[in-house]
Tab-separated table of C-alpha atoms in Angstrom:
chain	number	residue	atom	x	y	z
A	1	UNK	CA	-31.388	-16.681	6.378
A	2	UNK	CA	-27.464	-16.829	7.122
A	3	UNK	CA	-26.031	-15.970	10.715
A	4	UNK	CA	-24.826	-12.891	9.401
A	5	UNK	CA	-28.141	-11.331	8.654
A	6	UNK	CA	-28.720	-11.271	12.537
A	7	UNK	CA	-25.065	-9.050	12.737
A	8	UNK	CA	-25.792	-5.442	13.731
A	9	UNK	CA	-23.140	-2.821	14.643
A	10	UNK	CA	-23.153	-1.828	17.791
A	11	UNK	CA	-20.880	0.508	18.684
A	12	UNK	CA	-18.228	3.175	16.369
A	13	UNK	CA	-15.111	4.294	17.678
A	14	UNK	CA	-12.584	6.609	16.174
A	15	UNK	CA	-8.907	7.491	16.690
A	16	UNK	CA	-6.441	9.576	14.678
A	17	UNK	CA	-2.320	9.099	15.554
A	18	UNK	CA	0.711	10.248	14.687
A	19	UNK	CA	3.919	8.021	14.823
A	20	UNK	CA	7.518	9.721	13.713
A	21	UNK	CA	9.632	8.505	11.321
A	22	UNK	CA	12.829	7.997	11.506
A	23	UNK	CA	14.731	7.779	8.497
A	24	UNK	CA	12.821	9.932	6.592
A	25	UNK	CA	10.951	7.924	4.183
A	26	UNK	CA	10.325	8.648	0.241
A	27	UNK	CA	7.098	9.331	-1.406
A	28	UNK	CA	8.203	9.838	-4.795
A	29	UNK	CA	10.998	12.864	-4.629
A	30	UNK	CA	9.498	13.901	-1.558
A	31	UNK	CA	10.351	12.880	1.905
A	32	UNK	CA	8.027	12.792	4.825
A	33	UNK	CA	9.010	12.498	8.561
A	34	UNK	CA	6.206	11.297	10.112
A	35	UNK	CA	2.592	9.033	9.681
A	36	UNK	CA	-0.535	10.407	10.492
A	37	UNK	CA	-3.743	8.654	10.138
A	38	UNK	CA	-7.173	7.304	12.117
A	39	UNK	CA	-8.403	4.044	13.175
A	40	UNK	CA	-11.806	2.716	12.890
A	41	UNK	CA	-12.824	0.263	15.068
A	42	UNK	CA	-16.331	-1.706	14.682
A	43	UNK	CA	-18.075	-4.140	17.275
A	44	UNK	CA	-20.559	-5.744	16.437
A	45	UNK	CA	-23.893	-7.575	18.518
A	46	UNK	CA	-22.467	-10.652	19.079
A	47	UNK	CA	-19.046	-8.994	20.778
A	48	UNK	CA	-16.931	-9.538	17.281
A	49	UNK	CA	-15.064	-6.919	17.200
A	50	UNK	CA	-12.092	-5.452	13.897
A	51	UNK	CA	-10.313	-2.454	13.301
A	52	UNK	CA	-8.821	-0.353	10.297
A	53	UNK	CA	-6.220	2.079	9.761
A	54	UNK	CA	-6.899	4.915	7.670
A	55	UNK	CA	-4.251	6.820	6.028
A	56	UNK	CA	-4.234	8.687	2.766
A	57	UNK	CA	-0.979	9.233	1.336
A	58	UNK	CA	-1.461	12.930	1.636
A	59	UNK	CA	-0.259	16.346	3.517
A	60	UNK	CA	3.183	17.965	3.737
A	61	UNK	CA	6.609	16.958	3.516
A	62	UNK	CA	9.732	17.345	5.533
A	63	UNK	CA	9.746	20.958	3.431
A	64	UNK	CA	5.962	21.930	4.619
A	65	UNK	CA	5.471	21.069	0.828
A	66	UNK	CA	2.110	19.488	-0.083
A	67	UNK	CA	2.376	16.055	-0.971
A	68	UNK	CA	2.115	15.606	-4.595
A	69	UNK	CA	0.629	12.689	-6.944
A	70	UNK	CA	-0.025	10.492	-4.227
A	71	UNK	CA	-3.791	10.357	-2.107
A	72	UNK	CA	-6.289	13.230	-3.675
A	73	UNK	CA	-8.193	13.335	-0.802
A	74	UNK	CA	-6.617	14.656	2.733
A	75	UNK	CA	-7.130	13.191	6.038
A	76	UNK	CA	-9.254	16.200	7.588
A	77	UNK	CA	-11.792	15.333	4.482
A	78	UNK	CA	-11.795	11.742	5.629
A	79	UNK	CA	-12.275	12.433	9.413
A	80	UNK	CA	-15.615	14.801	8.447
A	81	UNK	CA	-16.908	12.504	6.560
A	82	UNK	CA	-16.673	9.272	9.221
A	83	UNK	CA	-17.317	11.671	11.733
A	84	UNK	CA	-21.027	12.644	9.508
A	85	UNK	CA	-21.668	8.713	8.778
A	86	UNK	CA	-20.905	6.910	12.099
A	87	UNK	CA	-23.820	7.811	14.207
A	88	UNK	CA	-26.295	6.167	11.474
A	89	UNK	CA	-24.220	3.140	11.438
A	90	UNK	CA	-25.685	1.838	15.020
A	91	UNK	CA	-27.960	-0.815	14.925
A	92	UNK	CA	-27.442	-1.209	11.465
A	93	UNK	CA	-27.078	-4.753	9.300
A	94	UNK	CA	-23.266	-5.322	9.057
A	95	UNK	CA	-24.228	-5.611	4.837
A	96	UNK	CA	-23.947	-1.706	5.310
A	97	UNK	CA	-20.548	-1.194	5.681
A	98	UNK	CA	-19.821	-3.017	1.947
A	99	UNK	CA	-23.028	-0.901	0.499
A	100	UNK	CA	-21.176	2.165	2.283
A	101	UNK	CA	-17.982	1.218	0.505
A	102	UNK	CA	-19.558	1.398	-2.502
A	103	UNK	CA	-20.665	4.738	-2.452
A	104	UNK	CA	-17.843	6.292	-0.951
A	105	UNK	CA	-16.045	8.867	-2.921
A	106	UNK	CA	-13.038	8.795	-0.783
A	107	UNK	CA	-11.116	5.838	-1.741
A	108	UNK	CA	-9.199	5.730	1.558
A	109	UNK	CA	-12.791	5.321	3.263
A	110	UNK	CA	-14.130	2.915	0.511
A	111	UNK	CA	-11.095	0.980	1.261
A	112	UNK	CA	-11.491	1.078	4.815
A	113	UNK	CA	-14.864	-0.067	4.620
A	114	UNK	CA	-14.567	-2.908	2.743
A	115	UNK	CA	-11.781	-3.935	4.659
A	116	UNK	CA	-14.092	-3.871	7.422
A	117	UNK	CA	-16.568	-5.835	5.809
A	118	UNK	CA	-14.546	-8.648	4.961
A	119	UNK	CA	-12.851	-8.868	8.511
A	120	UNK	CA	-16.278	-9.326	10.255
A	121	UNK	CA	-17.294	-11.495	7.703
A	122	UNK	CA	-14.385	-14.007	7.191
A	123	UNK	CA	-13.666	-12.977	3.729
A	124	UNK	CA	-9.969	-12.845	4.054
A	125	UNK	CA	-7.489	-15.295	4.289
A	126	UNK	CA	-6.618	-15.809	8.587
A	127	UNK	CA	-2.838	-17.458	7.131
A	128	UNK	CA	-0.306	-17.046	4.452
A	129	UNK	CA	-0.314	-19.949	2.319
A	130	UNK	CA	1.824	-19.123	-0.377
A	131	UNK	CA	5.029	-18.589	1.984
A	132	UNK	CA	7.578	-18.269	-1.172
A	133	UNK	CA	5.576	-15.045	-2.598
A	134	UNK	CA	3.737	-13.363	0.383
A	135	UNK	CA	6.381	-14.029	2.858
A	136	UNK	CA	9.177	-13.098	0.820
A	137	UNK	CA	10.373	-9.383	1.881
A	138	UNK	CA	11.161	-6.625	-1.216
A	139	UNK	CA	13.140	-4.530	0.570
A	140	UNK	CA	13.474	-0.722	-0.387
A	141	UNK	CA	16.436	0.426	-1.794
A	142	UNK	CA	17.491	4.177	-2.497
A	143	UNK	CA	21.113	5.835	-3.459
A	144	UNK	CA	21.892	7.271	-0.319
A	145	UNK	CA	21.407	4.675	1.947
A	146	UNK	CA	25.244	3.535	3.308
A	147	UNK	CA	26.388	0.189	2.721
A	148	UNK	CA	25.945	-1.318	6.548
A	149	UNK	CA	21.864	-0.597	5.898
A	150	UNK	CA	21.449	-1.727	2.498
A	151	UNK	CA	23.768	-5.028	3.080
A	152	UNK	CA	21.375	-5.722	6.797
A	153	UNK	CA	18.327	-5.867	4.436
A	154	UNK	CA	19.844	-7.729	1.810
A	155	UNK	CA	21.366	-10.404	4.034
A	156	UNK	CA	19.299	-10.495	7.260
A	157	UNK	CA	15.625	-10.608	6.109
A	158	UNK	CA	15.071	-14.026	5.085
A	159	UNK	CA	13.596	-15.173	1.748
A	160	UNK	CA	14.581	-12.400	-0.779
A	161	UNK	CA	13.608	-12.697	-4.431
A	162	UNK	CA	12.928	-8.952	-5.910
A	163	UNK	CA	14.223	-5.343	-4.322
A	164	UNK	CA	12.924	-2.345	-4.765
A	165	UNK	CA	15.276	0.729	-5.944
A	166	UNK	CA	14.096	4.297	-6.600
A	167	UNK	CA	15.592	5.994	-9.199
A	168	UNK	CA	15.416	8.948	-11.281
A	169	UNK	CA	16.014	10.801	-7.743
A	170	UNK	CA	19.740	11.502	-7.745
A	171	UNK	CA	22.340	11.452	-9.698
A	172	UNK	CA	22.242	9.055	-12.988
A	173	UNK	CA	26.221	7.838	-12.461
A	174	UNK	CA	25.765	7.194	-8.533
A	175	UNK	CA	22.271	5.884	-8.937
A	176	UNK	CA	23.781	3.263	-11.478
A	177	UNK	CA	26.919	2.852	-9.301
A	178	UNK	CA	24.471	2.035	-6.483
A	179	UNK	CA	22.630	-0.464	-8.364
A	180	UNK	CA	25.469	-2.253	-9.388
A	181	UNK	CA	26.081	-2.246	-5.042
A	182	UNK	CA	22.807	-4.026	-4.819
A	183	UNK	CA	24.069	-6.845	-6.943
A	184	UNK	CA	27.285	-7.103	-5.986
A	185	UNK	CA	26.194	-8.004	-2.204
A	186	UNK	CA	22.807	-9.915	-3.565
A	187	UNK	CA	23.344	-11.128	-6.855
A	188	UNK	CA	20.311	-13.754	-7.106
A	189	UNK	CA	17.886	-10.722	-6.468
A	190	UNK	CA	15.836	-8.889	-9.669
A	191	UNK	CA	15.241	-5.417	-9.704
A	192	UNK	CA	11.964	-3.453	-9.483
A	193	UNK	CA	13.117	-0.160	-10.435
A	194	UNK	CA	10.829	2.982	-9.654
A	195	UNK	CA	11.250	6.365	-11.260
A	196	UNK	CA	8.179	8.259	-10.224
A	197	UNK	CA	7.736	9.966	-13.582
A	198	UNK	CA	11.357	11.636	-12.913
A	199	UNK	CA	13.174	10.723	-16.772
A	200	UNK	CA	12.485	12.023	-20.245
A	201	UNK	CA	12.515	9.394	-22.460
A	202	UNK	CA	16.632	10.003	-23.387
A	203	UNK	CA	17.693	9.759	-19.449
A	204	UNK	CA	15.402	6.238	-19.023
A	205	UNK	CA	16.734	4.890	-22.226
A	206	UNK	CA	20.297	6.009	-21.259
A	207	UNK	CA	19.931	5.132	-17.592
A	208	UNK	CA	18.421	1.608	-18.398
A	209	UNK	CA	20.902	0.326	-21.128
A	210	UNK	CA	23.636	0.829	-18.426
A	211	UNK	CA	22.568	-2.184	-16.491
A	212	UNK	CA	21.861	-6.126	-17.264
A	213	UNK	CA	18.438	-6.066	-18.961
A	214	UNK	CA	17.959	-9.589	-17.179
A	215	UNK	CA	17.611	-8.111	-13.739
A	216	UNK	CA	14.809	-5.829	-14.167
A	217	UNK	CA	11.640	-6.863	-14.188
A	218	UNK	CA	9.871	-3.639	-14.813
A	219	UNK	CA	10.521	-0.039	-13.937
A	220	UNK	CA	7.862	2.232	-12.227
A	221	UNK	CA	6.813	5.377	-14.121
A	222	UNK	CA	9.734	5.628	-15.988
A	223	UNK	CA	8.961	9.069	-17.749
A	224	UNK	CA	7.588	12.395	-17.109
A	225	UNK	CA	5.667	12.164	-20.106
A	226	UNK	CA	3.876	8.753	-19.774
A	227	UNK	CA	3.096	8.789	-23.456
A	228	UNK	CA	7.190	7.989	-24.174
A	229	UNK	CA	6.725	4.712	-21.209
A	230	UNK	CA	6.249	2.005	-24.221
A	231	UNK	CA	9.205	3.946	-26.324
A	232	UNK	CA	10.846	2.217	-23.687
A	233	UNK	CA	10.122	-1.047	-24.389
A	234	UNK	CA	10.406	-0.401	-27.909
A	235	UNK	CA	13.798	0.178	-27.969
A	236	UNK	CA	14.768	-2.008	-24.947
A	237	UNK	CA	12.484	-4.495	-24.490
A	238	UNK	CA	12.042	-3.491	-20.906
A	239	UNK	CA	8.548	-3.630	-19.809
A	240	UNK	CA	7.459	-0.312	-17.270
A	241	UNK	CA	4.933	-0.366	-14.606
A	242	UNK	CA	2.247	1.989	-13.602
A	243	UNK	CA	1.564	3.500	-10.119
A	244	UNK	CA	0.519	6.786	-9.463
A	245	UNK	CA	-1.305	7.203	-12.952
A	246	UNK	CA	-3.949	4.911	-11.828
A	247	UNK	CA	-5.129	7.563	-9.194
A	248	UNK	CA	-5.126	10.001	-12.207
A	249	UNK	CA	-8.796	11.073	-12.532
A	250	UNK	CA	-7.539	10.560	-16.394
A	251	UNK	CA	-6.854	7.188	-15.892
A	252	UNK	CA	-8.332	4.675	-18.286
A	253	UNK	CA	-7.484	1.165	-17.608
A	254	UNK	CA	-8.872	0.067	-20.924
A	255	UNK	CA	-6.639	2.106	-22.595
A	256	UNK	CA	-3.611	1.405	-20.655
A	257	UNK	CA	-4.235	-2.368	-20.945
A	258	UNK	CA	-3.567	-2.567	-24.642
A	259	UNK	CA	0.194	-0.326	-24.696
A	260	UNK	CA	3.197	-2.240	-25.294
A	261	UNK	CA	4.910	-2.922	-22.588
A	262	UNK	CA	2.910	-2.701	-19.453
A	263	UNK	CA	4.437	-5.396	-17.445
A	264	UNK	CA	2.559	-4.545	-14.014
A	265	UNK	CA	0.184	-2.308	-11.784
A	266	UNK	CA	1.751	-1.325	-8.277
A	267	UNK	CA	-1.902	-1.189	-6.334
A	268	UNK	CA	-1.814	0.564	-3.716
A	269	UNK	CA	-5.372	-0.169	-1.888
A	270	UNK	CA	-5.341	2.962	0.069
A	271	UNK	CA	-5.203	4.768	-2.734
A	272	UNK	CA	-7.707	3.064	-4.999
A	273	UNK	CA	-11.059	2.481	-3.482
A	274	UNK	CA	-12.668	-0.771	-2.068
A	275	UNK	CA	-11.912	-5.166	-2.202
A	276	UNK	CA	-14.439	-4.849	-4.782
A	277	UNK	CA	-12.665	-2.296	-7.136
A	278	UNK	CA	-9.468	-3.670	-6.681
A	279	UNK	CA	-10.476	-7.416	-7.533
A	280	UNK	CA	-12.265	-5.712	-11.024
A	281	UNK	CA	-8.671	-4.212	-11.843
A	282	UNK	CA	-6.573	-7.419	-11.005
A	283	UNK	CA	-9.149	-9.418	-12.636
A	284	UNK	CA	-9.218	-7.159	-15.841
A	285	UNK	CA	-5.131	-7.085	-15.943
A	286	UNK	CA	-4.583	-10.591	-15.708
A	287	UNK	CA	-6.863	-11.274	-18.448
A	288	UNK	CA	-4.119	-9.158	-20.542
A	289	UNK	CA	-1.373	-10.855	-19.225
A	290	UNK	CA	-0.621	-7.873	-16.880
A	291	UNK	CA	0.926	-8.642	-13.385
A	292	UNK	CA	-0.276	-6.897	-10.217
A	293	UNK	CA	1.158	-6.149	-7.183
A	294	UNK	CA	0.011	-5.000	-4.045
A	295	UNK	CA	2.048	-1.849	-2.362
A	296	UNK	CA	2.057	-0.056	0.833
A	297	UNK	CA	1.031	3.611	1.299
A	298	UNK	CA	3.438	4.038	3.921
A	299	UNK	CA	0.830	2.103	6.553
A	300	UNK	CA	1.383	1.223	10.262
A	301	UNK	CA	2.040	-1.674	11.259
A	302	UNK	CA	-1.532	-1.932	11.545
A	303	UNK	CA	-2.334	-1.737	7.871
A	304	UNK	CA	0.501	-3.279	6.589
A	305	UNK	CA	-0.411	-6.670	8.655
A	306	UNK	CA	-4.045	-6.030	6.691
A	307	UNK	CA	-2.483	-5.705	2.703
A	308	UNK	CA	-0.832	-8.937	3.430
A	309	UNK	CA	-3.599	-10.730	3.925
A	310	UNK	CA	-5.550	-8.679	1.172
A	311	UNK	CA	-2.420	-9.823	-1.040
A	312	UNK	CA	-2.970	-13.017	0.102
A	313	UNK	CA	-6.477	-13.047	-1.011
A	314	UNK	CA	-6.021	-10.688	-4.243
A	315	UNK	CA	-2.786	-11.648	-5.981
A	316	UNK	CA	-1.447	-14.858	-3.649
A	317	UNK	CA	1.364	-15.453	-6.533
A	318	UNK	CA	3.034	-12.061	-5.901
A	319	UNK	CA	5.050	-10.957	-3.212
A	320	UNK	CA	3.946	-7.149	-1.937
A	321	UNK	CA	5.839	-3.994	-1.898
A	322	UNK	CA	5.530	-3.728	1.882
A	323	UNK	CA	8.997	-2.902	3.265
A	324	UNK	CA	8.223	1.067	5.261
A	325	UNK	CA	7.813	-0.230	8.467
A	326	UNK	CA	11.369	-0.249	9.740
A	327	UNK	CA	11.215	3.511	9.913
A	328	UNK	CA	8.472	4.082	12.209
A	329	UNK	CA	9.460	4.792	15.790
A	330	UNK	CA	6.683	2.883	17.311
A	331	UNK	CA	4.119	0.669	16.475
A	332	UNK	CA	0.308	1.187	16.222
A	333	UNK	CA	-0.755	-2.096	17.014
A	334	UNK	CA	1.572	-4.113	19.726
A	335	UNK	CA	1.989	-7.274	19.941
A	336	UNK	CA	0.591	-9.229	23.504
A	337	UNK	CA	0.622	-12.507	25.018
A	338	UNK	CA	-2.869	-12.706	23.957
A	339	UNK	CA	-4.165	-14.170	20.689
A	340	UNK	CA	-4.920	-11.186	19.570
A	341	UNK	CA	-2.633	-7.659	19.445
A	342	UNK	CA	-3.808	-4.483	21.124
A	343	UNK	CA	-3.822	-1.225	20.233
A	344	UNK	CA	-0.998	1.323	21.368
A	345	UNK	CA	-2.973	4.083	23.229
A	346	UNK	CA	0.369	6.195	23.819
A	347	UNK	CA	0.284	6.575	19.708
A	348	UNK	CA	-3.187	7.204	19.805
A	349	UNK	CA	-6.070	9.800	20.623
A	350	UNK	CA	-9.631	9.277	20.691
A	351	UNK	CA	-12.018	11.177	18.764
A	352	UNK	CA	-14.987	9.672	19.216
A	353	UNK	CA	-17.850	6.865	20.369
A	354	UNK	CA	-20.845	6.156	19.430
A	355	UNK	CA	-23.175	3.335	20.694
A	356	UNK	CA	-22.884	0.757	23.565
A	357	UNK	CA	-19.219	-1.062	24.181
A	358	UNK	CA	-19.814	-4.711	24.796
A	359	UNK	CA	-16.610	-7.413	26.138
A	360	UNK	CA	-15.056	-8.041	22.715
A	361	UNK	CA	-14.275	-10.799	20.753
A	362	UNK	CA	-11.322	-9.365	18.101
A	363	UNK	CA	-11.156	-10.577	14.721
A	364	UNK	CA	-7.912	-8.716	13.644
């Protein structure tokens, strides 16, 4: 019998925030001006003690339109549900959370869970050790942002490899114009090019041929009609990435594993389920030559600290899509003398406890 067959939980807490943002920050088309989301936080018998932030990509915009293609489920669904399940977590074997994860419908939750799970039981990595990939910054890029802001992430955030620039979002001539910018001040960097689904196949093919086929090293859901994506690489030999069509209850990765031209999958964990499901996917795409890289959902600083290490553990040769966290006006965990960080109560409002608080020992 191992030491962690003698782990019990021993006490549930739950918090839900709300941080502005400020700029505005893209999902897809949309814009959204600020994060909401909840943290779970888990101690366990022997005082260890880890927390999770849990934040579907969902609600409304800066329009009071509903989020679109993004998270299916919305954050009131995953508060019921944690607020249903908690109670008959006390006293439980910590091999519960990971059977929980499992079963969870909610792939924001499964996530969560897993996440969980692996914290308490030293599954992930506790340092970067590929420095070149998972250190290395992709900042995010987007035709509208002046010249002083895109030139201080260019120049000013270290080890740079790969940006980030949405397209399909403006205009084709200053959207090209603006590229050409991005080279012009950082001409060593390739280009990860994201269209959410915003060409047909004539404004991709156009758009694309207008810049040095050598630079990109995919594009993101290049077309509205995602049977015209390998088109694409047809006639360019430009290989597209897929992001939002693997939430797609439609999705079959089987399927999308064998078209010409998949270069990538942008994972976004948040979106996708648990450690488990997400290792499946990697392991399944790399078998078929297919890169993977881990991307934000718009996290706090919280869970963006978290998908590093998971990136670390996952898909160590790639660098993550993790550059959102400029815009948010204050931080959800803050940094302390201490070894570990604490969490930022003025962000932050309790929901609720369950069980008996011991001194903690913090594994985050």
């Amino acid at each position: 019998m191992s030491l962690l067959d003698h782990l019990t939980i021993s006490r549930c807490s739950l918090y839900q925030y709300q941080i502005e943002l400020t700029p505005y920050l893209p999902v897809g088309k949309q814009r959204i001006d600020c994060r909401k989301g909840l943290v779970l936080e888990i101690q366990l018998n022997n005082q260890q003690t880890a927390w999770v932030e849990i934040a579907p990509l969902s609600g409304l915009d800066i329009n009071s339109q509903v989020i679109s293609g993004f998270s299916q489920e919305s954050l009131a669904e995953v508060q019921w549900q944690l607020q249903h399940v908690l109670a008959n977590l006390i006293d439980q074997p910590l091999a519960i959370l990971n059977d929980m994860a499992q079963q969870m419908s909610l792939p924001s939750l499964a996530f969560a869970l897993s996440l969980l799970d692996a914290k308490l039981t030293h599954k992930l990595p506790i340092r970067i050790d590929n420095p070149h990939t998972q250190s290395a910054v992709v900042p995010l890029l987007y035709d509208g942002m002046s010249i002083e802001v895109m030139a201080q992430k260019l120049l000013t955030q270290g080890d740079i490899n790969s940006v980030k620039v949405k397209v399909a979002q403006t205009d084709m001539a200053s959207e090209i114009q603006f590229v050409y910018q991005i080279l012009a001040i950082a001409p060593h960097v390739t280009l990860r090019l994201d269209a959410n689904a915003g060409f047909s196949l004539e404004q991709a093919i156009d758009f694309l041929a207008c810049l040095p086929k050598h630079k990109i090293e995919y594009i993101e859901e290049p077309c509205i009609n995602p049977n015209d994506n390998r088109q694409i690489y047809r006639q360019l030999g430009i290989k597209y990435a897929l992001d939002e069509s693997l939430n797609s209850p439609q999705f079959d990765l089987d399927v999308a594993l064998q078209q010409p031209g998949l270069g990538a999958l942008i994972i976004k964990p948040m979106l996708l389920g648990s450690l488990e499901k997400l290792q499946n996917m990697i392991s399944q795409a790399h078998l078929e030559g297919v890169r993977c890289i881990l991307s934000s959902s718009l996290e706090a600083n919280m869970g963006i600290n978290d998908l590093r290490l998971v990136s670390q553990a996952l898909t160590p040769d790639e660098s993550p899509g993790l550059d959102t966290l400029s815009a948010f006006t204050q931080p959800l965990l803050l940094a302390t003398s201490e070894l570990s960080p604490q969490l930022n109560e003025q962000v932050l409002e309790p929901l609720m406890h369950i069980g008996q608080a011991r001194d903690s020992n913090k594994v985050n």
